[in-house]
Amino acid sequence: MLHDQLQLRWQQLNGRERLLVSLAGIVLAISVVYFALWQPLQSGIEQRQLQRDAQLETLSWVRENTGRYLALKQQSGQPQTGSTPRRANELGDIPRLVTEFASAQQLAVGRMSPEGESLVVVLNDVPFVNVLAFLDALQAESGLAIEQLDITRGNKPGHVHVRRLKVGLT
């Protein structure tokens, strides 16, 4: 029924009107194809490229800093001449050792607070590579165990906030 009505209406149009309606139909079909298919596809491709670029940038940063970390680890792993072993034997040793190891990695301790038989440490906006070396040295050389760690992104590239580092005796 609708088809018959449309066909009757088409027959009543003169040649110029038929041409205009045909062109409008073609423009409408092209618009639907563009806005429903092509444009979402293109924006999706662009988004994926941006995500890939960001991931490649992160990967290159990790590769670059892994080398630094390994170099720092190798430096800190070398025996120190004339120094006594730094190991925690009692609860009173924990703040001293944390401060020593943080200073060795050029890290400023923001806050330390005792929590039971552990110590909670906060470091604000410090280089991630230094934090890794600090954590490695703290566990390997001090006799302390990392019980809990909460890190967030820092204000500068390559920097982090250690919101909560809980260390205790092993």
PDB file of N, CA and C in Angstrom, residues 21-91:
ATOM      1  N   VAL A  21      14.760  14.830  -6.302  1.00  0.00           N
ATOM      2  CA  VAL A  21      14.504  13.778  -5.324  1.00  0.00           C
ATOM      3  C   VAL A  21      15.546  12.672  -5.472  1.00  0.00           C
ATOM      4  N   SER A  22      15.922  12.335  -6.684  1.00  0.00           N
ATOM      5  CA  SER A  22      16.945  11.307  -6.911  1.00  0.00           C
ATOM      6  C   SER A  22      18.289  11.746  -6.348  1.00  0.00           C
ATOM      7  N   LEU A  23      18.656  13.003  -6.624  1.00  0.00           N
ATOM      8  CA  LEU A  23      19.925  13.520  -6.093  1.00  0.00           C
ATOM      9  C   LEU A  23      19.911  13.575  -4.562  1.00  0.00           C
ATOM     10  N   ALA A  24      18.782  13.982  -3.988  1.00  0.00           N
ATOM     11  CA  ALA A  24      18.667  14.025  -2.528  1.00  0.00           C
ATOM     12  C   ALA A  24      18.815  12.612  -1.948  1.00  0.00           C
ATOM     13  N   GLY A  25      18.250  11.619  -2.604  1.00  0.00           N
ATOM     14  CA  GLY A  25      18.372  10.231  -2.158  1.00  0.00           C
ATOM     15  C   GLY A  25      19.809   9.751  -2.203  1.00  0.00           C
ATOM     16  N   ILE A  26      20.535  10.137  -3.258  1.00  0.00           N
ATOM     17  CA  ILE A  26      21.939   9.753  -3.396  1.00  0.00           C
ATOM     18  C   ILE A  26      22.784  10.423  -2.304  1.00  0.00           C
ATOM     19  N   VAL A  27      22.528  11.725  -2.068  1.00  0.00           N
ATOM     20  CA  VAL A  27      23.261  12.445  -1.020  1.00  0.00           C
ATOM     21  C   VAL A  27      22.953  11.833   0.348  1.00  0.00           C
ATOM     22  N   LEU A  28      21.702  11.476   0.582  1.00  0.00           N
ATOM     23  CA  LEU A  28      21.325  10.843   1.843  1.00  0.00           C
ATOM     24  C   LEU A  28      22.029   9.492   2.020  1.00  0.00           C
ATOM     25  N   ALA A  29      22.077   8.693   0.963  1.00  0.00           N
ATOM     26  CA  ALA A  29      22.738   7.380   1.035  1.00  0.00           C
ATOM     27  C   ALA A  29      24.229   7.545   1.313  1.00  0.00           C
ATOM     28  N   ILE A  30      24.874   8.502   0.644  1.00  0.00           N
ATOM     29  CA  ILE A  30      26.303   8.756   0.871  1.00  0.00           C
ATOM     30  C   ILE A  30      26.538   9.236   2.306  1.00  0.00           C
ATOM     31  N   SER A  31      25.656  10.113   2.813  1.00  0.00           N
ATOM     32  CA  SER A  31      25.782  10.618   4.182  1.00  0.00           C
ATOM     33  C   SER A  31      25.653   9.502   5.195  1.00  0.00           C
ATOM     34  N   VAL A  32      24.686   8.618   4.977  1.00  0.00           N
ATOM     35  CA  VAL A  32      24.497   7.495   5.900  1.00  0.00           C
ATOM     36  C   VAL A  32      25.737   6.607   5.899  1.00  0.00           C
ATOM     37  N   VAL A  33      26.286   6.302   4.746  1.00  0.00           N
ATOM     38  CA  VAL A  33      27.482   5.465   4.663  1.00  0.00           C
ATOM     39  C   VAL A  33      28.650   6.145   5.369  1.00  0.00           C
ATOM     40  N   TYR A  34      28.805   7.459   5.149  1.00  0.00           N
ATOM     41  CA  TYR A  34      29.921   8.176   5.755  1.00  0.00           C
ATOM     42  C   TYR A  34      29.795   8.224   7.283  1.00  0.00           C
ATOM     43  N   PHE A  35      28.642   8.703   7.777  1.00  0.00           N
ATOM     44  CA  PHE A  35      28.485   8.904   9.218  1.00  0.00           C
ATOM     45  C   PHE A  35      28.253   7.613   9.991  1.00  0.00           C
ATOM     46  N   ALA A  36      27.688   6.604   9.371  1.00  0.00           N
ATOM     47  CA  ALA A  36      27.418   5.358  10.085  1.00  0.00           C
ATOM     48  C   ALA A  36      28.580   4.367   9.982  1.00  0.00           C
ATOM     49  N   LEU A  37      29.369   4.440   8.917  1.00  0.00           N
ATOM     50  CA  LEU A  37      30.434   3.456   8.736  1.00  0.00           C
ATOM     51  C   LEU A  37      31.835   4.068   8.699  1.00  0.00           C
ATOM     52  N   TRP A  38      32.064   4.936   7.757  1.00  0.00           N
ATOM     53  CA  TRP A  38      33.417   5.428   7.493  1.00  0.00           C
ATOM     54  C   TRP A  38      33.994   6.249   8.659  1.00  0.00           C
ATOM     55  N   GLN A  39      33.244   7.233   9.136  1.00  0.00           N
ATOM     56  CA  GLN A  39      33.764   8.115  10.173  1.00  0.00           C
ATOM     57  C   GLN A  39      34.046   7.370  11.480  1.00  0.00           C
ATOM     58  N   PRO A  40      33.156   6.494  11.998  1.00  0.00           N
ATOM     59  CA  PRO A  40      33.510   5.738  13.204  1.00  0.00           C
ATOM     60  C   PRO A  40      34.722   4.829  12.993  1.00  0.00           C
ATOM     61  N   LEU A  41      34.835   4.275  11.811  1.00  0.00           N
ATOM     62  CA  LEU A  41      35.973   3.417  11.506  1.00  0.00           C
ATOM     63  C   LEU A  41      37.273   4.215  11.554  1.00  0.00           C
ATOM     64  N   GLN A  42      37.268   5.383  10.943  1.00  0.00           N
ATOM     65  CA  GLN A  42      38.462   6.237  10.928  1.00  0.00           C
ATOM     66  C   GLN A  42      38.840   6.701  12.334  1.00  0.00           C
ATOM     67  N   SER A  43      37.850   7.130  13.121  1.00  0.00           N
ATOM     68  CA  SER A  43      38.173   7.600  14.477  1.00  0.00           C
ATOM     69  C   SER A  43      38.683   6.440  15.335  1.00  0.00           C
ATOM     70  N   GLY A  44      38.161   5.242  15.126  1.00  0.00           N
ATOM     71  CA  GLY A  44      38.660   4.072  15.840  1.00  0.00           C
ATOM     72  C   GLY A  44      40.101   3.771  15.486  1.00  0.00           C
ATOM     73  N   ILE A  45      40.425   3.888  14.203  1.00  0.00           N
ATOM     74  CA  ILE A  45      41.799   3.653  13.751  1.00  0.00           C
ATOM     75  C   ILE A  45      42.738   4.689  14.372  1.00  0.00           C
ATOM     76  N   GLU A  46      42.320   5.949  14.378  1.00  0.00           N
ATOM     77  CA  GLU A  46      43.151   7.004  14.956  1.00  0.00           C
ATOM     78  C   GLU A  46      43.372   6.773  16.451  1.00  0.00           C
ATOM     79  N   GLN A  47      42.299   6.363  17.155  1.00  0.00           N
ATOM     80  CA  GLN A  47      42.434   6.075  18.582  1.00  0.00           C
ATOM     81  C   GLN A  47      43.417   4.944  18.834  1.00  0.00           C
ATOM     82  N   ARG A  48      43.329   3.896  18.052  1.00  0.00           N
ATOM     83  CA  ARG A  48      44.229   2.756  18.222  1.00  0.00           C
ATOM     84  C   ARG A  48      45.671   3.169  17.946  1.00  0.00           C
ATOM     85  N   GLN A  49      45.866   4.036  16.955  1.00  0.00           N
ATOM     86  CA  GLN A  49      47.221   4.505  16.666  1.00  0.00           C
ATOM     87  C   GLN A  49      47.773   5.324  17.830  1.00  0.00           C
ATOM     88  N   LEU A  50      46.937   6.179  18.430  1.00  0.00           N
ATOM     89  CA  LEU A  50      47.376   6.960  19.582  1.00  0.00           C
ATOM     90  C   LEU A  50      47.709   6.051  20.766  1.00  0.00           C
ATOM     91  N   GLN A  51      46.885   5.034  20.986  1.00  0.00           N
ATOM     92  CA  GLN A  51      47.159   4.087  22.065  1.00  0.00           C
ATOM     93  C   GLN A  51      48.463   3.337  21.807  1.00  0.00           C
ATOM     94  N   ARG A  52      48.653   2.930  20.554  1.00  0.00           N
ATOM     95  CA  ARG A  52      49.886   2.211  20.210  1.00  0.00           C
ATOM     96  C   ARG A  52      51.101   3.107  20.430  1.00  0.00           C
ATOM     97  N   ASP A  53      50.996   4.369  20.010  1.00  0.00           N
ATOM     98  CA  ASP A  53      52.115   5.298  20.196  1.00  0.00           C
ATOM     99  C   ASP A  53      52.426   5.485  21.677  1.00  0.00           C
ATOM    100  N   ALA A  54      51.382   5.603  22.498  1.00  0.00           N
ATOM    101  CA  ALA A  54      51.590   5.761  23.942  1.00  0.00           C
ATOM    102  C   ALA A  54      52.245   4.513  24.527  1.00  0.00           C
ATOM    103  N   GLN A  55      51.829   3.346  24.080  1.00  0.00           N
ATOM    104  CA  GLN A  55      52.415   2.114  24.581  1.00  0.00           C
ATOM    105  C   GLN A  55      53.864   1.961  24.120  1.00  0.00           C
ATOM    106  N   LEU A  56      54.157   2.375  22.899  1.00  0.00           N
ATOM    107  CA  LEU A  56      55.540   2.324  22.421  1.00  0.00           C
ATOM    108  C   LEU A  56      56.427   3.272  23.220  1.00  0.00           C
ATOM    109  N   GLU A  57      55.877   4.442  23.561  1.00  0.00           N
ATOM    110  CA  GLU A  57      56.623   5.405  24.367  1.00  0.00           C
ATOM    111  C   GLU A  57      56.901   4.830  25.754  1.00  0.00           C
ATOM    112  N   THR A  58      55.893   4.194  26.337  1.00  0.00           N
ATOM    113  CA  THR A  58      56.073   3.560  27.647  1.00  0.00           C
ATOM    114  C   THR A  58      57.110   2.441  27.569  1.00  0.00           C
ATOM    115  N   LEU A  59      57.028   1.641  26.513  1.00  0.00           N
ATOM    116  CA  LEU A  59      57.991   0.551  26.339  1.00  0.00           C
ATOM    117  C   LEU A  59      59.411   1.085  26.226  1.00  0.00           C
ATOM    118  N   SER A  60      59.607   2.155  25.453  1.00  0.00           N
ATOM    119  CA  SER A  60      60.957   2.708  25.312  1.00  0.00           C
ATOM    120  C   SER A  60      61.443   3.274  26.643  1.00  0.00           C
ATOM    121  N   TRP A  61      60.531   3.885  27.420  1.00  0.00           N
ATOM    122  CA  TRP A  61      60.903   4.412  28.730  1.00  0.00           C
ATOM    123  C   TRP A  61      61.332   3.272  29.648  1.00  0.00           C
ATOM    124  N   VAL A  62      60.568   2.178  29.634  1.00  0.00           N
ATOM    125  CA  VAL A  62      60.905   1.030  30.483  1.00  0.00           C
ATOM    126  C   VAL A  62      62.247   0.443  30.067  1.00  0.00           C
ATOM    127  N   ARG A  63      62.467   0.298  28.760  1.00  0.00           N
ATOM    128  CA  ARG A  63      63.750  -0.246  28.296  1.00  0.00           C
ATOM    129  C   ARG A  63      64.912   0.643  28.711  1.00  0.00           C
ATOM    130  N   GLU A  64      64.726   1.955  28.573  1.00  0.00           N
ATOM    131  CA  GLU A  64      65.777   2.894  28.931  1.00  0.00           C
ATOM    132  C   GLU A  64      66.075   2.822  30.436  1.00  0.00           C
ATOM    133  N   ASN A  65      65.043   2.798  31.236  1.00  0.00           N
ATOM    134  CA  ASN A  65      65.237   2.796  32.686  1.00  0.00           C
ATOM    135  C   ASN A  65      65.631   1.434  33.231  1.00  0.00           C
ATOM    136  N   THR A  66      65.356   0.377  32.505  1.00  0.00           N
ATOM    137  CA  THR A  66      65.817  -0.939  32.928  1.00  0.00           C
ATOM    138  C   THR A  66      67.337  -0.966  32.914  1.00  0.00           C
ATOM    139  N   GLY A  67      67.914  -0.386  31.892  1.00  0.00           N
ATOM    140  CA  GLY A  67      69.379  -0.304  31.833  1.00  0.00           C
ATOM    141  C   GLY A  67      69.945   0.482  32.995  1.00  0.00           C
ATOM    142  N   ARG A  68      69.297   1.584  33.313  1.00  0.00           N
ATOM    143  CA  ARG A  68      69.753   2.387  34.454  1.00  0.00           C
ATOM    144  C   ARG A  68      69.620   1.601  35.750  1.00  0.00           C
ATOM    145  N   TYR A  69      68.482   0.934  35.884  1.00  0.00           N
ATOM    146  CA  TYR A  69      68.244   0.150  37.101  1.00  0.00           C
ATOM    147  C   TYR A  69      69.302  -0.940  37.262  1.00  0.00           C
ATOM    148  N   LEU A  70      69.567  -1.644  36.174  1.00  0.00           N
ATOM    149  CA  LEU A  70      70.561  -2.722  36.249  1.00  0.00           C
ATOM    150  C   LEU A  70      71.941  -2.165  36.576  1.00  0.00           C
ATOM    151  N   ALA A  71      72.269  -1.000  36.014  1.00  0.00           N
ATOM    152  CA  ALA A  71      73.555  -0.380  36.316  1.00  0.00           C
ATOM    153  C   ALA A  71      73.632   0.016  37.789  1.00  0.00           C
ATOM    154  N   LEU A  72      72.543   0.604  38.310  1.00  0.00           N
ATOM    155  CA  LEU A  72      72.525   0.971  39.725  1.00  0.00           C
ATOM    156  C   LEU A  72      72.582  -0.263  40.613  1.00  0.00           C
ATOM    157  N   LYS A  73      71.888  -1.307  40.203  1.00  0.00           N
ATOM    158  CA  LYS A  73      71.879  -2.541  40.978  1.00  0.00           C
ATOM    159  C   LYS A  73      73.285  -3.136  41.023  1.00  0.00           C
ATOM    160  N   GLN A  74      73.956  -3.097  39.875  1.00  0.00           N
ATOM    161  CA  GLN A  74      75.305  -3.642  39.807  1.00  0.00           C
ATOM    162  C   GLN A  74      76.252  -2.813  40.684  1.00  0.00           C
ATOM    163  N   GLN A  75      76.074  -1.484  40.671  1.00  0.00           N
ATOM    164  CA  GLN A  75      76.913  -0.630  41.513  1.00  0.00           C
ATOM    165  C   GLN A  75      76.678  -0.908  42.987  1.00  0.00           C
ATOM    166  N   SER A  76      75.400  -1.019  43.371  1.00  0.00           N
ATOM    167  CA  SER A  76      75.107  -1.235  44.789  1.00  0.00           C
ATOM    168  C   SER A  76      75.437  -2.654  45.218  1.00  0.00           C
ATOM    169  N   GLY A  77      75.545  -3.587  44.286  1.00  0.00           N
ATOM    170  CA  GLY A  77      75.869  -4.969  44.603  1.00  0.00           C
ATOM    171  C   GLY A  77      77.345  -5.199  44.866  1.00  0.00           C
ATOM    172  N   GLN A  78      78.171  -4.229  44.508  1.00  0.00           N
ATOM    173  CA  GLN A  78      79.611  -4.381  44.731  1.00  0.00           C
ATOM    174  C   GLN A  78      79.919  -4.214  46.215  1.00  0.00           C
ATOM    175  N   PRO A  79      80.795  -5.043  46.751  1.00  0.00           N
ATOM    176  CA  PRO A  79      81.102  -4.941  48.183  1.00  0.00           C
ATOM    177  C   PRO A  79      81.745  -3.596  48.517  1.00  0.00           C
ATOM    178  N   GLN A  80      81.375  -3.062  49.678  1.00  0.00           N
ATOM    179  CA  GLN A  80      81.921  -1.787  50.100  1.00  0.00           C
ATOM    180  C   GLN A  80      83.109  -2.069  51.011  1.00  0.00           C
ATOM    181  N   THR A  81      84.222  -1.421  50.725  1.00  0.00           N
ATOM    182  CA  THR A  81      85.426  -1.673  51.511  1.00  0.00           C
ATOM    183  C   THR A  81      85.339  -0.944  52.835  1.00  0.00           C
ATOM    184  N   GLY A  82      85.713  -1.655  53.904  1.00  0.00           N
ATOM    185  CA  GLY A  82      85.768  -1.018  55.213  1.00  0.00           C
ATOM    186  C   GLY A  82      84.419  -0.790  55.856  1.00  0.00           C
ATOM    187  N   SER A  83      83.354  -1.322  55.337  1.00  0.00           N
ATOM    188  CA  SER A  83      82.055  -1.092  55.950  1.00  0.00           C
ATOM    189  C   SER A  83      81.556  -2.373  56.591  1.00  0.00           C
ATOM    190  N   THR A  84      80.818  -2.205  57.656  1.00  0.00           N
ATOM    191  CA  THR A  84      80.237  -3.362  58.335  1.00  0.00           C
ATOM    192  C   THR A  84      78.920  -3.702  57.670  1.00  0.00           C
ATOM    193  N   PRO A  85      78.513  -4.959  57.737  1.00  0.00           N
ATOM    194  CA  PRO A  85      77.244  -5.329  57.127  1.00  0.00           C
ATOM    195  C   PRO A  85      76.088  -4.595  57.811  1.00  0.00           C
ATOM    196  N   ARG A  86      75.186  -4.127  56.987  1.00  0.00           N
ATOM    197  CA  ARG A  86      74.061  -3.377  57.526  1.00  0.00           C
ATOM    198  C   ARG A  86      72.844  -4.302  57.548  1.00  0.00           C
ATOM    199  N   ARG A  87      72.553  -4.858  58.710  1.00  0.00           N
ATOM    200  CA  ARG A  87      71.429  -5.777  58.855  1.00  0.00           C
ATOM    201  C   ARG A  87      70.609  -5.356  60.067  1.00  0.00           C
ATOM    202  N   ALA A  88      69.306  -5.549  59.958  1.00  0.00           N
ATOM    203  CA  ALA A  88      68.409  -5.221  61.068  1.00  0.00           C
ATOM    204  C   ALA A  88      68.308  -6.410  61.999  1.00  0.00           C
ATOM    205  N   ASN A  89      68.613  -6.180  63.254  1.00  0.00           N
ATOM    206  CA  ASN A  89      68.519  -7.240  64.252  1.00  0.00           C
ATOM    207  C   ASN A  89      67.381  -6.996  65.233  1.00  0.00           C
ATOM    208  N   GLU A  90      66.952  -5.756  65.344  1.00  0.00           N
ATOM    209  CA  GLU A  90      65.868  -5.420  66.267  1.00  0.00           C
ATOM    210  C   GLU A  90      65.039  -4.286  65.677  1.00  0.00           C
ATOM    211  N   LEU A  91      63.899  -4.022  66.300  1.00  0.00           N
ATOM    212  CA  LEU A  91      62.965  -3.023  65.764  1.00  0.00           C
ATOM    213  C   LEU A  91      63.590  -1.632  65.663  1.00  0.00           C
TER     214      LEU A  91
END
